[in-house]
Amino acid sequence: MCLCLGKCVVRYFLVSINLIFFFIGAAIAIAGGILLYQLRTNSPLDVQDYDLEIILVIVLGCVIAFISAMGWCGACAEKKVLLYIYSGIVVVLAALQVYAVVKLRSADVISEDKIINSLEKTFNDTSQRETFHVLESTFKCCGPTGPESYIGVYDQLPPSCCVNATIMPDLDKPVIVDQIGSKALSCSIDDAHLGCSTVLMEFLKMVVHYLGLGFIVVIAVELLAIVLALSLSCCIAPKTG
């Protein structure tokens, strides 16, 4: 016979956890959809190689929302079958997330070659050159692999490549105003940012690091939810006719 201390507390706590995770899953799916749309329509990068990863994130969000809805319904209605199914699915999901964390921690999931190829493809497309300069200004980087990328392309580096400079609007072209107030239209290679591939790699590695930490937190909460669901299912008395 199960010890059903704090049955109401367990029930409402399980309801709260699943309600929160439902909104988190829905938010992940929506954010993934928006990101996929933005990358396909407005991004200066060729992101077709990353479509699968983004779609998997959308699917993961939908799965989290569906499972959370099942756990929420099972806790609210006190249905043993739903709670058992919910617990089994969460065990499988937690195991997959443990595998994902191990892969994130032990392997290079980000291909620098893919990033460089994507950047160079955009950089070499003259119709996308201004868009590439926007990317440089946003991430404080210069060229696909560094300022040397502009050798043979421009006579001088664009303002978006220059360090310690404020780009001010001009009638024809932006003017760089450095810290001592002198004006110039460009800067030397020594005063330019690092290559965009290097900067983006560091940014994506940081994202992967925090994504791994997020997975660990989610796994811990899922294990707690499994314990609560099984505890609540034991406390539900069988219906008698």
GROMACS .gro file of C-alpha atoms in nm:
model
  241
    1MET     CA    1   0.000   0.000   0.000
    2CYS     CA    2   0.141   0.335  -0.103
    3LEU     CA    3   0.213   0.608   0.145
    4CYS     CA    4   0.005   0.897   0.014
    5LEU     CA    5   0.132   1.185   0.223
    6GLY     CA    6   0.065   1.521   0.065
    7LYS     CA    7  -0.139   1.383  -0.223
    8CYS     CA    8  -0.288   1.723  -0.302
    9VAL     CA    9   0.052   1.891  -0.291
   10VAL     CA   10   0.197   1.630  -0.528
   11ARG     CA   11  -0.101   1.663  -0.762
   12TYR     CA   12  -0.093   2.041  -0.787
   13PHE     CA   13   0.285   2.048  -0.812
   14LEU     CA   14   0.267   1.801  -1.103
   15VAL     CA   15  -0.004   2.011  -1.266
   16SER     CA   16   0.209   2.325  -1.230
   17ILE     CA   17   0.524   2.160  -1.371
   18ASN     CA   18   0.341   2.030  -1.676
   19LEU     CA   19   0.160   2.357  -1.736
   20ILE     CA   20   0.494   2.542  -1.732
   21PHE     CA   21   0.655   2.287  -1.962
   22PHE     CA   22   0.358   2.304  -2.199
   23PHE     CA   23   0.417   2.676  -2.250
   24ILE     CA   24   0.794   2.618  -2.275
   25GLY     CA   25   0.743   2.353  -2.544
   26ALA     CA   26   0.500   2.575  -2.734
   27ALA     CA   27   0.745   2.867  -2.709
   28ILE     CA   28   1.031   2.650  -2.841
   29ALA     CA   29   0.821   2.536  -3.137
   30ILE     CA   30   0.705   2.890  -3.218
   31ALA     CA   31   1.055   3.036  -3.179
   32GLY     CA   32   1.196   2.761  -3.402
   33GLY     CA   33   0.934   2.834  -3.666
   34ILE     CA   34   1.007   3.208  -3.656
   35LEU     CA   35   1.383   3.142  -3.672
   36LEU     CA   36   1.342   2.909  -3.970
   37TYR     CA   37   1.128   3.167  -4.151
   38GLN     CA   38   1.371   3.451  -4.078
   39LEU     CA   39   1.675   3.250  -4.186
   40ARG     CA   40   1.509   3.143  -4.509
   41THR     CA   41   1.388   3.490  -4.602
   42ASN     CA   42   1.615   3.752  -4.443
   43SER     CA   43   1.944   3.587  -4.349
   44PRO     CA   44   2.265   3.678  -4.536
   45LEU     CA   45   2.385   3.319  -4.482
   46ASP     CA   46   2.310   3.003  -4.674
   47VAL     CA   47   2.131   2.811  -4.399
   48GLN     CA   48   1.998   2.511  -4.594
   49ASP     CA   49   2.254   2.288  -4.421
   50TYR     CA   50   2.096   2.377  -4.086
   51ASP     CA   51   1.729   2.335  -4.181
   52LEU     CA   52   1.718   1.983  -4.034
   53GLU     CA   53   1.854   2.097  -3.697
   54ILE     CA   54   1.599   2.379  -3.673
   55ILE     CA   55   1.313   2.148  -3.774
   56LEU     CA   56   1.423   1.901  -3.505
   57VAL     CA   57   1.404   2.184  -3.250
   58ILE     CA   58   1.047   2.261  -3.365
   59VAL     CA   59   0.954   1.892  -3.337
   60LEU     CA   60   1.112   1.877  -2.989
   61GLY     CA   61   0.901   2.174  -2.878
   62CYS     CA   62   0.584   2.008  -3.008
   63VAL     CA   63   0.672   1.680  -2.833
   64ILE     CA   64   0.738   1.858  -2.502
   65ALA     CA   65   0.405   2.043  -2.531
   66PHE     CA   66   0.215   1.721  -2.613
   67ILE     CA   67   0.371   1.519  -2.330
   68SER     CA   68   0.315   1.802  -2.083
   69ALA     CA   69  -0.050   1.824  -2.186
   70MET     CA   70  -0.084   1.449  -2.125
   71GLY     CA   71   0.074   1.480  -1.779
   72TRP     CA   72  -0.143   1.781  -1.698
   73CYS     CA   73  -0.461   1.596  -1.798
   74GLY     CA   74  -0.356   1.285  -1.608
   75ALA     CA   75  -0.288   1.484  -1.291
   76CYS     CA   76  -0.605   1.693  -1.315
   77ALA     CA   77  -0.834   1.398  -1.389
   78GLU     CA   78  -0.630   1.156  -1.174
   79LYS     CA   79  -0.619   0.900  -1.454
   80LYS     CA   80  -0.371   0.621  -1.382
   81VAL     CA   81  -0.339   0.519  -1.747
   82LEU     CA   82  -0.242   0.870  -1.857
   83LEU     CA   83   0.006   0.902  -1.571
   84TYR     CA   84   0.171   0.568  -1.653
   85ILE     CA   85   0.193   0.653  -2.024
   86TYR     CA   86   0.324   0.999  -1.935
   87SER     CA   87   0.591   0.851  -1.706
   88GLY     CA   88   0.704   0.602  -1.970
   89ILE     CA   89   0.732   0.866  -2.242
   90VAL     CA   90   0.918   1.106  -2.013
   91VAL     CA   91   1.168   0.829  -1.925
   92VAL     CA   92   1.239   0.781  -2.297
   93LEU     CA   93   1.258   1.157  -2.356
   94ALA     CA   94   1.494   1.204  -2.061
   95ALA     CA   95   1.718   0.924  -2.193
   96LEU     CA   96   1.732   1.093  -2.535
   97GLN     CA   97   1.818   1.424  -2.371
   98VAL     CA   98   2.097   1.260  -2.170
   99TYR     CA   99   2.235   1.129  -2.501
  100ALA     CA  100   2.205   1.478  -2.651
  101VAL     CA  101   2.393   1.632  -2.357
  102VAL     CA  102   2.673   1.374  -2.392
  103LYS     CA  103   2.699   1.450  -2.765
  104LEU     CA  104   2.702   1.825  -2.701
  105ARG     CA  105   2.978   1.788  -2.443
  106SER     CA  106   3.195   1.536  -2.626
  107ALA     CA  107   3.177   1.622  -2.995
  108ASP     CA  108   3.207   1.920  -3.227
  109VAL     CA  109   2.845   1.960  -3.333
  110ILE     CA  110   2.928   2.283  -3.513
  111SER     CA  111   3.117   2.249  -3.840
  112GLU     CA  112   3.354   2.540  -3.897
  113ASP     CA  113   3.387   2.437  -4.262
  114LYS     CA  114   3.010   2.471  -4.309
  115ILE     CA  115   3.015   2.818  -4.157
  116ILE     CA  116   3.310   2.930  -4.371
  117ASN     CA  117   3.152   2.792  -4.690
  118SER     CA  118   2.822   2.962  -4.610
  119LEU     CA  119   2.992   3.295  -4.535
  120GLU     CA  120   3.208   3.280  -4.847
  121LYS     CA  121   2.909   3.198  -5.066
  122THR     CA  122   2.728   3.507  -4.940
  123PHE     CA  123   3.045   3.720  -4.951
  124ASN     CA  124   3.115   3.629  -5.314
  125ASP     CA  125   2.759   3.716  -5.417
  126THR     CA  126   2.788   4.086  -5.505
  127SER     CA  127   2.413   4.135  -5.461
  128GLN     CA  128   2.449   4.024  -5.096
  129ARG     CA  129   2.760   4.230  -5.019
  130GLU     CA  130   2.576   4.509  -4.834
  131THR     CA  131   2.387   4.250  -4.632
  132PHE     CA  132   2.720   4.092  -4.542
  133HIS     CA  133   2.842   4.430  -4.414
  134VAL     CA  134   2.536   4.439  -4.185
  135LEU     CA  135   2.643   4.100  -4.050
  136GLU     CA  136   2.993   4.238  -3.991
  137SER     CA  137   2.856   4.538  -3.803
  138THR     CA  138   2.628   4.319  -3.592
  139PHE     CA  139   2.887   4.061  -3.488
  140LYS     CA  140   3.191   4.294  -3.496
  141CYS     CA  141   3.376   4.081  -3.750
  142CYS     CA  142   3.549   4.127  -4.086
  143GLY     CA  143   3.524   3.910  -4.394
  144PRO     CA  144   3.458   3.536  -4.397
  145THR     CA  145   3.801   3.450  -4.255
  146GLY     CA  146   3.946   3.794  -4.172
  147PRO     CA  147   4.034   4.128  -4.333
  148GLU     CA  148   4.255   3.943  -4.582
  149SER     CA  149   3.931   3.828  -4.750
  150TYR     CA  150   3.900   4.178  -4.901
  151ILE     CA  151   4.233   4.161  -5.084
  152GLY     CA  152   4.149   4.187  -5.453
  153VAL     CA  153   3.785   4.269  -5.373
  154TYR     CA  154   3.802   4.629  -5.246
  155ASP     CA  155   4.084   4.884  -5.257
  156GLN     CA  156   4.030   4.939  -4.884
  157LEU     CA  157   3.846   4.775  -4.596
  158PRO     CA  158   3.480   4.871  -4.547
  159PRO     CA  159   3.389   5.070  -4.232
  160SER     CA  160   3.208   4.764  -4.089
  161CYS     CA  161   3.549   4.595  -4.048
  162CYS     CA  162   3.711   4.866  -3.836
  163VAL     CA  163   3.771   4.839  -3.460
  164ASN     CA  164   3.722   5.131  -3.217
  165ALA     CA  165   3.532   5.338  -3.469
  166THR     CA  166   3.190   5.498  -3.480
  167ILE     CA  167   3.020   5.484  -3.816
  168MET     CA  168   2.846   5.815  -3.886
  169PRO     CA  169   2.605   5.869  -4.175
  170ASP     CA  170   2.736   6.077  -4.465
  171LEU     CA  171   2.580   6.191  -4.788
  172ASP     CA  172   2.759   5.933  -5.000
  173LYS     CA  173   2.929   5.683  -4.769
  174PRO     CA  174   2.980   5.628  -4.395
  175VAL     CA  175   3.268   5.812  -4.231
  176ILE     CA  176   3.475   5.650  -3.954
  177VAL     CA  177   3.545   5.873  -3.657
  178ASP     CA  178   3.809   5.724  -3.427
  179GLN     CA  179   3.863   5.792  -3.057
  180ILE     CA  180   4.082   6.099  -3.113
  181GLY     CA  181   3.834   6.256  -3.352
  182SER     CA  182   4.012   6.208  -3.683
  183LYS     CA  183   3.806   6.098  -3.980
  184ALA     CA  184   3.879   5.828  -4.235
  185LEU     CA  185   3.698   5.613  -4.486
  186SER     CA  186   3.876   5.291  -4.391
  187CYS     CA  187   4.132   5.136  -4.156
  188SER     CA  188   4.435   4.910  -4.177
  189ILE     CA  189   4.430   4.532  -4.143
  190ASP     CA  190   4.588   4.567  -3.798
  191ASP     CA  191   4.288   4.774  -3.683
  192ALA     CA  192   4.024   4.536  -3.822
  193HIS     CA  193   3.801   4.282  -3.649
  194LEU     CA  194   3.859   3.907  -3.656
  195GLY     CA  195   3.704   3.695  -3.930
  196CYS     CA  196   3.330   3.631  -3.911
  197SER     CA  197   3.383   3.252  -3.910
  198THR     CA  198   3.589   3.279  -3.589
  199VAL     CA  199   3.342   3.513  -3.421
  200LEU     CA  200   3.039   3.305  -3.520
  201MET     CA  201   3.209   2.984  -3.404
  202GLU     CA  202   3.268   3.133  -3.059
  203PHE     CA  203   2.909   3.260  -3.046
  204LEU     CA  204   2.764   2.922  -3.146
  205LYS     CA  205   2.989   2.738  -2.899
  206MET     CA  206   2.851   2.961  -2.623
  207VAL     CA  207   2.495   2.884  -2.737
  208VAL     CA  208   2.568   2.509  -2.735
  209HIS     CA  209   2.721   2.537  -2.387
  210TYR     CA  210   2.413   2.703  -2.240
  211LEU     CA  211   2.188   2.468  -2.435
  212GLY     CA  212   2.362   2.177  -2.263
  213LEU     CA  213   2.308   2.338  -1.923
  214GLY     CA  214   1.943   2.388  -2.012
  215PHE     CA  215   1.908   2.020  -2.103
  216ILE     CA  216   2.055   1.922  -1.764
  217VAL     CA  217   1.800   2.137  -1.579
  218VAL     CA  218   1.515   1.998  -1.791
  219ILE     CA  219   1.628   1.639  -1.727
  220ALA     CA  220   1.635   1.701  -1.350
  221VAL     CA  221   1.280   1.843  -1.360
  222GLU     CA  222   1.161   1.553  -1.577
  223LEU     CA  223   1.299   1.298  -1.330
  224LEU     CA  224   1.114   1.481  -1.052
  225ALA     CA  225   0.797   1.476  -1.263
  226ILE     CA  226   0.831   1.100  -1.313
  227VAL     CA  227   0.858   1.042  -0.938
  228LEU     CA  228   0.558   1.266  -0.872
  229ALA     CA  229   0.348   1.102  -1.147
  230LEU     CA  230   0.417   0.750  -1.020
  231SER     CA  231   0.355   0.860  -0.661
  232LEU     CA  232   0.023   1.017  -0.756
  233SER     CA  233  -0.082   0.712  -0.958
  234CYS     CA  234  -0.019   0.492  -0.654
  235CYS     CA  235  -0.239   0.719  -0.445
  236ILE     CA  236  -0.535   0.701  -0.681
  237ALA     CA  237  -0.784   0.451  -0.546
  238PRO     CA  238  -0.934   0.211  -0.803
  239LYS     CA  239  -1.293   0.284  -0.893
  240THR     CA  240  -1.548   0.034  -0.768
  241GLY     CA  241  -1.875  -0.035  -0.937
   0.00000   0.00000   0.00000
